[in-house]
mmCIF file of N, CA and C in Angstrom:
data_model
loop_
_atom_site.group_PDB
_atom_site.id
_atom_site.type_symbol
_atom_site.label_atom_id
_atom_site.label_comp_id
_atom_site.label_asym_id
_atom_site.label_seq_id
_atom_site.Cartn_x
_atom_site.Cartn_y
_atom_site.Cartn_z
ATOM 1 N N MET W 1 43.051 -19.860 -5.238
ATOM 2 C CA MET W 1 42.538 -19.209 -4.102
ATOM 3 C C MET W 1 41.690 -20.167 -3.263
ATOM 4 N N LYS W 2 41.608 -19.860 -1.952
ATOM 5 C CA LYS W 2 40.990 -20.635 -0.993
ATOM 6 C C LYS W 2 39.402 -20.378 -1.152
ATOM 7 N N LYS W 3 38.702 -21.194 -0.599
ATOM 8 C CA LYS W 3 37.247 -20.925 -0.595
ATOM 9 C C LYS W 3 37.034 -19.602 0.353
ATOM 10 N N THR W 4 37.469 -19.733 1.396
ATOM 11 C CA THR W 4 37.248 -18.472 2.411
ATOM 12 C C THR W 4 37.778 -17.244 1.833
ATOM 13 N N SER W 5 38.716 -17.195 1.106
ATOM 14 C CA SER W 5 39.215 -15.845 0.333
ATOM 15 C C SER W 5 38.282 -15.365 -0.717
ATOM 16 N N ILE W 6 37.606 -16.365 -1.453
ATOM 17 C CA ILE W 6 36.581 -15.984 -2.400
ATOM 18 C C ILE W 6 35.422 -15.489 -1.644
ATOM 19 N N ILE W 7 35.051 -16.215 -0.767
ATOM 20 C CA ILE W 7 33.801 -15.707 0.033
ATOM 21 C C ILE W 7 33.923 -14.330 0.622
ATOM 22 N N LEU W 8 35.243 -14.124 1.228
ATOM 23 C CA LEU W 8 35.389 -12.759 1.737
ATOM 24 C C LEU W 8 35.467 -11.671 0.714
ATOM 25 N N LEU W 9 35.956 -11.961 -0.406
ATOM 26 C CA LEU W 9 35.910 -11.066 -1.534
ATOM 27 C C LEU W 9 34.556 -10.681 -1.951
ATOM 28 N N VAL W 10 33.698 -11.590 -2.014
ATOM 29 C CA VAL W 10 32.378 -11.588 -2.516
ATOM 30 C C VAL W 10 31.513 -10.699 -1.511
ATOM 31 N N VAL W 11 31.672 -11.027 -0.176
ATOM 32 C CA VAL W 11 31.193 -10.125 0.916
ATOM 33 C C VAL W 11 31.575 -8.782 0.886
ATOM 34 N N ILE W 12 32.976 -8.523 0.717
ATOM 35 C CA ILE W 12 33.510 -7.066 0.647
ATOM 36 C C ILE W 12 32.832 -6.367 -0.551
ATOM 37 N N ALA W 13 32.694 -7.060 -1.705
ATOM 38 C CA ALA W 13 32.187 -6.510 -2.956
ATOM 39 C C ALA W 13 30.676 -6.006 -2.717
ATOM 40 N N ALA W 14 30.063 -7.019 -1.938
ATOM 41 C CA ALA W 14 28.631 -6.689 -1.609
ATOM 42 C C ALA W 14 28.430 -5.533 -0.788
ATOM 43 N N CYS W 15 29.334 -5.373 0.304
ATOM 44 C CA CYS W 15 29.270 -4.143 1.126
ATOM 45 C C CYS W 15 29.545 -2.889 0.526
ATOM 46 N N VAL W 16 30.584 -3.066 -0.398
ATOM 47 C CA VAL W 16 30.943 -1.720 -1.258
ATOM 48 C C VAL W 16 29.828 -1.316 -2.078
ATOM 49 N N ALA W 17 29.163 -2.289 -2.714
ATOM 50 C CA ALA W 17 28.074 -2.023 -3.629
ATOM 51 C C ALA W 17 26.935 -1.604 -2.726
ATOM 52 N N GLY W 18 26.610 -1.932 -1.752
ATOM 53 C CA GLY W 18 25.530 -1.366 -0.715
ATOM 54 C C GLY W 18 25.839 -0.117 -0.353
ATOM 55 N N MET W 19 27.145 0.261 -0.014
ATOM 56 C CA MET W 19 27.557 1.528 0.317
ATOM 57 C C MET W 19 27.314 2.564 -0.776
ATOM 58 N N VAL W 20 27.645 2.199 -1.951
ATOM 59 C CA VAL W 20 27.660 3.102 -3.105
ATOM 60 C C VAL W 20 26.169 3.427 -3.464
ATOM 61 N N MET W 21 25.158 2.273 -3.228
ATOM 62 C CA MET W 21 23.890 2.526 -3.585
ATOM 63 C C MET W 21 23.188 3.466 -2.465
ATOM 64 N N LEU W 22 23.664 3.326 -1.156
ATOM 65 C CA LEU W 22 23.193 4.066 -0.093
ATOM 66 C C LEU W 22 23.517 5.568 -0.218
ATOM 67 N N VAL W 23 24.748 5.736 -0.414
ATOM 68 C CA VAL W 23 25.353 7.131 -0.729
ATOM 69 C C VAL W 23 24.653 7.901 -1.964
ATOM 70 N N GLY W 24 24.419 7.103 -2.924
ATOM 71 C CA GLY W 24 23.584 7.624 -4.145
ATOM 72 C C GLY W 24 22.020 7.903 -3.782
ATOM 73 N N ASP W 25 21.513 7.415 -2.742
ATOM 74 C CA ASP W 25 20.147 7.540 -2.499
ATOM 75 C C ASP W 25 19.840 8.854 -1.632
ATOM 76 N N PHE W 26 21.001 9.283 -1.026
ATOM 77 C CA PHE W 26 20.878 10.553 -0.261
ATOM 78 C C PHE W 26 20.531 11.644 -1.078
ATOM 79 N N SER W 27 19.434 12.335 -0.776
ATOM 80 C CA SER W 27 19.025 13.385 -1.690
ATOM 81 C C SER W 27 19.030 14.721 -0.927
ATOM 82 N N THR W 28 19.321 15.585 -1.861
ATOM 83 C CA THR W 28 19.403 17.125 -1.247
ATOM 84 C C THR W 28 18.117 17.849 -1.671
ATOM 85 N N TYR W 29 17.899 18.830 -1.124
ATOM 86 C CA TYR W 29 16.631 19.625 -1.524
ATOM 87 C C TYR W 29 16.817 20.295 -2.916
ATOM 88 N N GLU W 30 15.897 20.223 -3.690
ATOM 89 C CA GLU W 30 15.859 20.825 -4.933
ATOM 90 C C GLU W 30 15.011 21.969 -4.985
ATOM 91 N N THR W 31 15.073 22.803 -6.085
ATOM 92 C CA THR W 31 13.896 23.761 -6.368
ATOM 93 C C THR W 31 13.194 23.326 -7.375
ATOM 94 N N PHE W 32 12.009 24.209 -7.766
ATOM 95 C CA PHE W 32 11.143 23.546 -8.803
ATOM 96 C C PHE W 32 11.856 23.729 -10.238
ATOM 97 N N ALA W 33 12.872 24.625 -10.380
ATOM 98 C CA ALA W 33 13.545 24.831 -11.599
ATOM 99 C C ALA W 33 14.527 23.713 -11.872
ATOM 100 N N THR W 34 15.019 23.163 -10.885
ATOM 101 C CA THR W 34 15.935 21.872 -11.075
ATOM 102 C C THR W 34 15.073 20.680 -11.128
ATOM 103 N N ALA W 35 13.853 20.738 -10.588
ATOM 104 C CA ALA W 35 13.017 19.654 -10.772
ATOM 105 C C ALA W 35 12.461 19.439 -12.070
ATOM 106 N N ARG W 36 12.364 20.526 -12.773
ATOM 107 C CA ARG W 36 11.803 20.510 -14.096
ATOM 108 C C ARG W 36 12.889 19.850 -15.172
ATOM 109 N N GLN W 37 14.143 20.057 -14.758
ATOM 110 C CA GLN W 37 15.366 19.507 -15.404
ATOM 111 C C GLN W 37 15.278 17.987 -15.273
ATOM 112 N N LYS W 38 14.928 17.481 -14.066
ATOM 113 C CA LYS W 38 14.853 16.169 -13.796
ATOM 114 C C LYS W 38 13.460 15.617 -13.773
ATOM 115 N N GLU W 39 12.648 15.884 -14.781
ATOM 116 C CA GLU W 39 11.273 15.425 -14.891
ATOM 117 C C GLU W 39 11.129 14.010 -14.955
ATOM 118 N N GLY W 40 10.254 13.487 -13.988
ATOM 119 C CA GLY W 40 10.068 12.113 -13.914
ATOM 120 C C GLY W 40 10.971 11.440 -12.746
ATOM 121 N N LYS W 41 11.980 12.170 -12.222
ATOM 122 C CA LYS W 41 12.723 11.533 -11.189
ATOM 123 C C LYS W 41 12.156 12.112 -9.774
ATOM 124 N N GLU W 42 12.118 11.267 -8.878
ATOM 125 C CA GLU W 42 11.527 11.698 -7.494
ATOM 126 C C GLU W 42 12.599 12.466 -6.795
ATOM 127 N N ILE W 43 12.151 13.598 -6.362
ATOM 128 C CA ILE W 43 13.000 14.670 -5.558
ATOM 129 C C ILE W 43 12.382 15.130 -4.459
ATOM 130 N N LYS W 44 13.015 16.035 -3.574
ATOM 131 C CA LYS W 44 12.544 16.615 -2.557
ATOM 132 C C LYS W 44 12.573 18.165 -2.698
ATOM 133 N N VAL W 45 11.549 18.848 -2.603
ATOM 134 C CA VAL W 45 11.423 20.198 -2.743
ATOM 135 C C VAL W 45 11.161 20.939 -1.308
ATOM 136 N N ILE W 46 11.834 21.890 -0.929
ATOM 137 C CA ILE W 46 11.593 22.585 0.361
ATOM 138 C C ILE W 46 10.981 23.992 0.082
ATOM 139 N N GLY W 47 9.990 24.472 0.840
ATOM 140 C CA GLY W 47 9.479 25.577 0.639
ATOM 141 C C GLY W 47 8.414 25.999 1.598
ATOM 142 N N ALA W 48 7.481 26.984 1.225
ATOM 143 C CA ALA W 48 6.440 27.361 1.971
ATOM 144 C C ALA W 48 5.216 27.440 1.301
ATOM 145 N N LEU W 49 3.960 27.260 1.885
ATOM 146 C CA LEU W 49 2.752 27.463 1.366
ATOM 147 C C LEU W 49 2.536 28.834 0.934
ATOM 148 N N ASP W 50 2.111 29.062 -0.292
ATOM 149 C CA ASP W 50 1.695 30.321 -0.879
ATOM 150 C C ASP W 50 0.265 30.455 -0.462
ATOM 151 N N LYS W 51 0.065 31.227 0.632
ATOM 152 C CA LYS W 51 -1.222 31.555 1.183
ATOM 153 C C LYS W 51 -2.166 32.483 0.295
ATOM 154 N N SER W 52 -1.559 33.227 -0.766
ATOM 155 C CA SER W 52 -2.327 34.084 -1.658
ATOM 156 C C SER W 52 -2.951 33.495 -2.679
ATOM 157 N N LYS W 53 -2.596 32.098 -2.835
ATOM 158 C CA LYS W 53 -3.450 31.233 -4.016
ATOM 159 C C LYS W 53 -4.304 30.315 -3.270
ATOM 160 N N GLU W 54 -4.953 29.686 -4.206
ATOM 161 C CA GLU W 54 -6.119 28.844 -3.759
ATOM 162 C C GLU W 54 -5.658 27.403 -3.355
ATOM 163 N N VAL W 55 -6.166 27.020 -2.199
ATOM 164 C CA VAL W 55 -6.112 25.620 -1.786
ATOM 165 C C VAL W 55 -7.295 24.761 -2.046
ATOM 166 N N ILE W 56 -7.203 23.730 -2.845
ATOM 167 C CA ILE W 56 -8.338 22.972 -3.237
ATOM 168 C C ILE W 56 -8.459 21.571 -2.468
ATOM 169 N N TYR W 57 -9.440 21.412 -1.716
ATOM 170 C CA TYR W 57 -9.513 20.042 -1.130
ATOM 171 C C TYR W 57 -11.014 19.894 -0.818
ATOM 172 N N ASP W 58 -11.826 19.052 -1.533
ATOM 173 C CA ASP W 58 -13.242 18.815 -1.411
ATOM 174 C C ASP W 58 -13.381 17.226 -1.010
ATOM 175 N N PRO W 59 -13.567 16.969 0.284
ATOM 176 C CA PRO W 59 -13.554 15.519 0.465
ATOM 177 C C PRO W 59 -14.897 14.836 -0.108
ATOM 178 N N VAL W 60 -15.879 15.628 -0.245
ATOM 179 C CA VAL W 60 -17.241 15.166 -0.843
ATOM 180 C C VAL W 60 -17.025 14.672 -2.204
ATOM 181 N N THR W 61 -16.347 15.490 -3.219
ATOM 182 C CA THR W 61 -16.258 15.275 -4.442
ATOM 183 C C THR W 61 -15.112 14.248 -4.624
ATOM 184 N N ASP W 62 -13.967 14.440 -3.994
ATOM 185 C CA ASP W 62 -12.711 13.434 -4.158
ATOM 186 C C ASP W 62 -11.770 13.710 -2.946
ATOM 187 N N ALA W 63 -11.902 12.688 -2.059
ATOM 188 C CA ALA W 63 -11.228 12.867 -0.724
ATOM 189 C C ALA W 63 -9.672 12.489 -0.926
ATOM 190 N N ASN W 64 -9.374 12.055 -2.242
ATOM 191 C CA ASN W 64 -7.799 11.977 -2.339
ATOM 192 C C ASN W 64 -7.263 12.971 -3.421
ATOM 193 N N TYR W 65 -7.856 13.946 -3.473
ATOM 194 C CA TYR W 65 -7.423 14.970 -4.388
ATOM 195 C C TYR W 65 -7.104 16.361 -3.473
ATOM 196 N N PHE W 66 -5.934 16.653 -3.338
ATOM 197 C CA PHE W 66 -5.523 17.933 -2.533
ATOM 198 C C PHE W 66 -4.583 18.844 -3.493
ATOM 199 N N SER W 67 -4.840 19.982 -3.895
ATOM 200 C CA SER W 67 -3.913 20.811 -4.479
ATOM 201 C C SER W 67 -3.604 22.140 -3.901
ATOM 202 N N PHE W 68 -2.522 22.699 -4.009
ATOM 203 C CA PHE W 68 -2.136 24.038 -3.523
ATOM 204 C C PHE W 68 -0.958 24.608 -4.185
ATOM 205 N N TYR W 69 -0.459 25.649 -3.730
ATOM 206 C CA TYR W 69 0.649 26.337 -4.512
ATOM 207 C C TYR W 69 1.757 26.595 -3.301
ATOM 208 N N MET W 70 2.968 26.198 -3.866
ATOM 209 C CA MET W 70 4.094 26.327 -2.781
ATOM 210 C C MET W 70 5.045 27.248 -3.503
ATOM 211 N N LYS W 71 5.783 28.042 -2.653
ATOM 212 C CA LYS W 71 6.876 28.960 -2.965
ATOM 213 C C LYS W 71 8.269 28.108 -2.441
ATOM 214 N N ASP W 72 9.036 27.905 -3.420
ATOM 215 C CA ASP W 72 10.253 27.128 -3.089
ATOM 216 C C ASP W 72 11.346 28.179 -2.499
ATOM 217 N N LYS W 73 12.487 27.726 -2.204
ATOM 218 C CA LYS W 73 13.577 28.560 -1.573
ATOM 219 C C LYS W 73 13.972 29.688 -2.428
ATOM 220 N N SER W 74 13.794 29.318 -3.879
ATOM 221 C CA SER W 74 14.338 30.392 -4.859
ATOM 222 C C SER W 74 13.197 31.414 -4.974
ATOM 223 N N GLY W 75 12.050 31.241 -4.655
ATOM 224 C CA GLY W 75 10.969 32.169 -4.810
ATOM 225 C C GLY W 75 9.918 31.842 -5.827
ATOM 226 N N GLU W 76 10.260 30.732 -6.552
ATOM 227 C CA GLU W 76 9.271 30.322 -7.596
ATOM 228 C C GLU W 76 7.907 29.605 -7.002
ATOM 229 N N VAL W 77 6.909 29.858 -7.542
ATOM 230 C CA VAL W 77 5.543 29.428 -7.104
ATOM 231 C C VAL W 77 5.053 28.432 -8.167
ATOM 232 N N THR W 78 4.672 27.074 -7.798
ATOM 233 C CA THR W 78 4.289 26.178 -8.539
ATOM 234 C C THR W 78 3.047 25.407 -7.922
ATOM 235 N N LYS W 79 2.284 24.907 -8.754
ATOM 236 C CA LYS W 79 0.972 24.285 -8.292
ATOM 237 C C LYS W 79 1.495 22.735 -7.907
ATOM 238 N N VAL W 80 1.047 22.344 -6.684
ATOM 239 C CA VAL W 80 1.331 21.025 -6.271
ATOM 240 C C VAL W 80 0.083 20.327 -6.122
ATOM 241 N N ILE W 81 -0.059 19.031 -6.564
ATOM 242 C CA ILE W 81 -0.973 18.011 -6.493
ATOM 243 C C ILE W 81 -0.672 16.827 -5.648
ATOM 244 N N PHE W 82 -1.301 16.592 -4.728
ATOM 245 C CA PHE W 82 -1.223 15.428 -3.811
ATOM 246 C C PHE W 82 -2.453 14.582 -3.730
ATOM 247 N N ASN W 83 -2.063 13.238 -4.142
ATOM 248 C CA ASN W 83 -3.228 12.324 -4.016
ATOM 249 C C ASN W 83 -3.371 11.767 -2.818
ATOM 250 N N GLY W 84 -4.188 12.322 -1.910
ATOM 251 C CA GLY W 84 -4.258 11.899 -0.579
ATOM 252 C C GLY W 84 -5.118 12.905 0.058
ATOM 253 N N THR W 85 -5.321 12.612 1.428
ATOM 254 C CA THR W 85 -6.053 13.523 2.197
ATOM 255 C C THR W 85 -5.270 14.848 2.551
ATOM 256 N N ARG W 86 -5.866 15.975 2.977
ATOM 257 C CA ARG W 86 -5.253 17.214 3.264
ATOM 258 C C ARG W 86 -4.717 17.003 4.743
ATOM 259 N N PRO W 87 -3.384 17.285 5.048
ATOM 260 C CA PRO W 87 -2.891 16.965 6.333
ATOM 261 C C PRO W 87 -3.740 18.088 7.357
ATOM 262 N N THR W 88 -3.709 17.604 8.566
ATOM 263 C CA THR W 88 -4.272 18.388 9.752
ATOM 264 C C THR W 88 -3.473 19.601 9.888
ATOM 265 N N ASP W 89 -3.995 20.709 10.126
ATOM 266 C CA ASP W 89 -3.258 21.848 10.359
ATOM 267 C C ASP W 89 -2.281 22.412 9.364
ATOM 268 N N PHE W 90 -2.642 22.017 8.006
ATOM 269 C CA PHE W 90 -1.758 22.204 6.944
ATOM 270 C C PHE W 90 -1.623 23.816 6.869
ATOM 271 N N GLU W 91 -2.606 24.421 6.906
ATOM 272 C CA GLU W 91 -2.417 25.983 6.685
ATOM 273 C C GLU W 91 -1.423 26.625 7.821
ATOM 274 N N LYS W 92 -1.138 26.059 8.918
ATOM 275 C CA LYS W 92 -0.491 26.545 10.055
ATOM 276 C C LYS W 92 0.888 26.244 9.838
ATOM 277 N N SER W 93 1.373 25.448 8.798
ATOM 278 C CA SER W 93 2.779 25.016 8.641
ATOM 279 C C SER W 93 3.682 26.155 8.211
ATOM 280 N N THR W 94 4.750 26.197 8.776
ATOM 281 C CA THR W 94 5.779 27.251 8.395
ATOM 282 C C THR W 94 6.643 26.810 7.293
ATOM 283 N N GLU W 95 6.850 25.551 7.128
ATOM 284 C CA GLU W 95 7.818 25.035 6.068
ATOM 285 C C GLU W 95 7.255 23.779 5.689
ATOM 286 N N LEU W 96 7.406 23.515 4.310
ATOM 287 C CA LEU W 96 7.031 22.197 3.765
ATOM 288 C C LEU W 96 8.215 21.384 3.067
ATOM 289 N N VAL W 97 8.255 20.060 3.264
ATOM 290 C CA VAL W 97 9.112 19.439 2.379
ATOM 291 C C VAL W 97 8.337 18.445 1.658
ATOM 292 N N LEU W 98 8.394 18.498 0.327
ATOM 293 C CA LEU W 98 7.530 17.666 -0.521
ATOM 294 C C LEU W 98 8.440 16.744 -1.277
ATOM 295 N N THR W 99 8.048 15.464 -1.351
ATOM 296 C CA THR W 99 8.711 14.435 -2.147
ATOM 297 C C THR W 99 7.844 14.098 -3.169
ATOM 298 N N GLY W 100 8.345 14.109 -4.435
ATOM 299 C CA GLY W 100 7.573 13.849 -5.679
ATOM 300 C C GLY W 100 8.254 14.093 -7.036
ATOM 301 N N LYS W 101 7.501 14.219 -7.989
ATOM 302 C CA LYS W 101 8.045 14.422 -9.438
ATOM 303 C C LYS W 101 7.376 15.543 -10.204
ATOM 304 N N MET W 102 8.145 16.174 -10.962
ATOM 305 C CA MET W 102 7.522 17.238 -11.969
ATOM 306 C C MET W 102 6.822 16.493 -12.888
ATOM 307 N N LYS W 103 5.688 16.898 -13.299
ATOM 308 C CA LYS W 103 4.870 16.551 -14.602
ATOM 309 C C LYS W 103 4.417 17.662 -15.112
ATOM 310 N N GLY W 104 5.167 18.178 -16.209
ATOM 311 C CA GLY W 104 4.848 19.312 -16.953
ATOM 312 C C GLY W 104 5.182 20.525 -16.109
ATOM 313 N N SER W 105 4.111 21.376 -15.753
ATOM 314 C CA SER W 105 4.360 22.514 -14.946
ATOM 315 C C SER W 105 3.858 22.328 -13.514
ATOM 316 N N GLU W 106 3.348 21.073 -13.223
ATOM 317 C CA GLU W 106 2.914 20.700 -11.940
ATOM 318 C C GLU W 106 3.751 19.751 -11.181
ATOM 319 N N PHE W 107 3.830 19.824 -9.832
ATOM 320 C CA PHE W 107 4.634 18.914 -9.137
ATOM 321 C C PHE W 107 3.634 17.981 -8.406
ATOM 322 N N HIS W 108 3.742 16.773 -8.748
ATOM 323 C CA HIS W 108 2.889 15.681 -8.203
ATOM 324 C C HIS W 108 3.713 15.066 -6.914
ATOM 325 N N CYS W 109 3.177 15.319 -5.750
ATOM 326 C CA CYS W 109 3.806 14.842 -4.671
ATOM 327 C C CYS W 109 3.112 13.602 -4.092
ATOM 328 N N SER W 110 4.137 12.769 -3.600
ATOM 329 C CA SER W 110 3.581 11.511 -3.034
ATOM 330 C C SER W 110 3.841 11.500 -1.355
ATOM 331 N N GLN W 111 4.524 12.485 -0.854
ATOM 332 C CA GLN W 111 4.648 12.576 0.531
ATOM 333 C C GLN W 111 4.725 14.135 0.900
ATOM 334 N N ILE W 112 4.234 14.590 2.019
ATOM 335 C CA ILE W 112 4.212 15.924 2.542
ATOM 336 C C ILE W 112 4.775 15.883 4.019
ATOM 337 N N LEU W 113 5.697 16.464 4.254
ATOM 338 C CA LEU W 113 6.363 16.751 5.701
ATOM 339 C C LEU W 113 6.118 18.150 5.990
ATOM 340 N N MET W 114 5.647 18.417 7.118
ATOM 341 C CA MET W 114 5.282 19.799 7.494
ATOM 342 C C MET W 114 6.118 20.186 8.782
ATOM 343 N N LYS W 115 6.739 21.373 8.729
ATOM 344 C CA LYS W 115 7.340 21.959 9.914
ATOM 345 C C LYS W 115 6.196 22.916 10.531
ATOM 346 N N CYS W 116 5.749 22.727 11.647
ATOM 347 C CA CYS W 116 4.671 23.657 12.217
ATOM 348 C C CYS W 116 5.310 24.340 13.406
ATOM 349 N N PRO W 117 4.801 25.560 13.605
ATOM 350 C CA PRO W 117 5.179 26.434 14.804
ATOM 351 C C PRO W 117 5.112 25.676 16.113
ATOM 352 N N SER W 118 6.183 25.748 16.898
ATOM 353 C CA SER W 118 6.051 25.007 18.130
ATOM 354 C C SER W 118 5.087 25.686 19.285
ATOM 355 N N LYS W 119 4.240 24.889 19.817
ATOM 356 C CA LYS W 119 3.411 25.482 20.855
ATOM 357 C C LYS W 119 4.023 25.889 22.004
ATOM 358 N N TYR W 120 5.401 25.387 22.290
ATOM 359 C CA TYR W 120 6.237 25.684 23.342
ATOM 360 C C TYR W 120 7.027 26.807 23.142
ATOM 361 N N LYS W 121 7.062 27.600 22.041
ATOM 362 C CA LYS W 121 7.938 28.660 21.594
ATOM 363 C C LYS W 121 7.668 29.771 22.579
ATOM 364 N N ASP W 122 6.555 30.263 22.832
ATOM 365 C CA ASP W 122 6.341 31.467 23.621
ATOM 366 C C ASP W 122 6.849 30.928 25.136
ATOM 367 N N GLN W 123 6.456 29.761 25.543
ATOM 368 C CA GLN W 123 6.975 29.404 26.802
ATOM 369 C C GLN W 123 8.567 29.386 26.969
ATOM 370 N N GLN W 124 9.230 28.846 25.970
ATOM 371 C CA GLN W 124 10.561 28.773 25.986
ATOM 372 C C GLN W 124 11.317 30.169 25.856
ATOM 373 N N THR W 125 10.657 31.317 25.346
ATOM 374 C CA THR W 125 11.102 32.570 25.338
ATOM 375 C C THR W 125 10.881 33.072 26.864
ATOM 376 N N ALA W 126 9.756 32.830 27.420
ATOM 377 C CA ALA W 126 9.592 33.285 28.712
ATOM 378 C C ALA W 126 10.621 32.812 29.778
ATOM 379 N N ASN W 127 10.867 31.464 29.611
ATOM 380 C CA ASN W 127 11.946 30.907 30.409
ATOM 381 C C ASN W 127 13.313 31.322 30.286
ATOM 382 N N SER W 128 13.589 31.687 28.867
ATOM 383 C CA SER W 128 14.845 32.399 28.612
ATOM 384 C C SER W 128 14.997 33.746 29.342
ATOM 385 N N VAL W 129 13.810 34.538 29.323
ATOM 386 C CA VAL W 129 13.974 35.748 29.870
ATOM 387 C C VAL W 129 14.208 35.671 31.305
ATOM 388 N N ALA W 130 13.446 34.714 31.942
ATOM 389 C CA ALA W 130 13.435 34.525 33.410
ATOM 390 C C ALA W 130 14.759 33.987 33.792
ATOM 391 N N GLU W 131 15.446 33.195 33.097
ATOM 392 C CA GLU W 131 16.869 32.796 33.462
ATOM 393 C C GLU W 131 17.805 33.948 33.402
ATOM 394 N N ASN W 132 17.698 34.942 32.453
ATOM 395 C CA ASN W 132 18.673 35.992 32.294
ATOM 396 C C ASN W 132 18.511 37.046 33.317
ATOM 397 N N ILE W 133 17.525 36.899 34.259
ATOM 398 C CA ILE W 133 17.160 37.986 35.181
ATOM 399 C C ILE W 133 18.017 37.734 36.518
#
């Protein structure tokens, strides 16, 4: 075989390997029940803050400890621990996406993404009504 053919095969094999790793990295949203089955593996759980339970954040005692309870899409409520500061307007969020790992009965999260209500929602509704008139 020629050198160019060998180099081309190596490049193609590297591209295929890269694509396989990339596709394997796409994660879907899990529930806390499936997260327990994959304990120790980093996953994403989607849900909402359980406002009936306690939210703990005391920056004077420990500014990097934040815990709360979240209800996932299946309705299961689990304690979440985040080693970081409490995000601004956390209680106003309508939906949370947490990235982290299950450790026993608690979910230890490394990242919190919040979906907050749009401040333009009322304005968009008013514009829609005006357009229909």
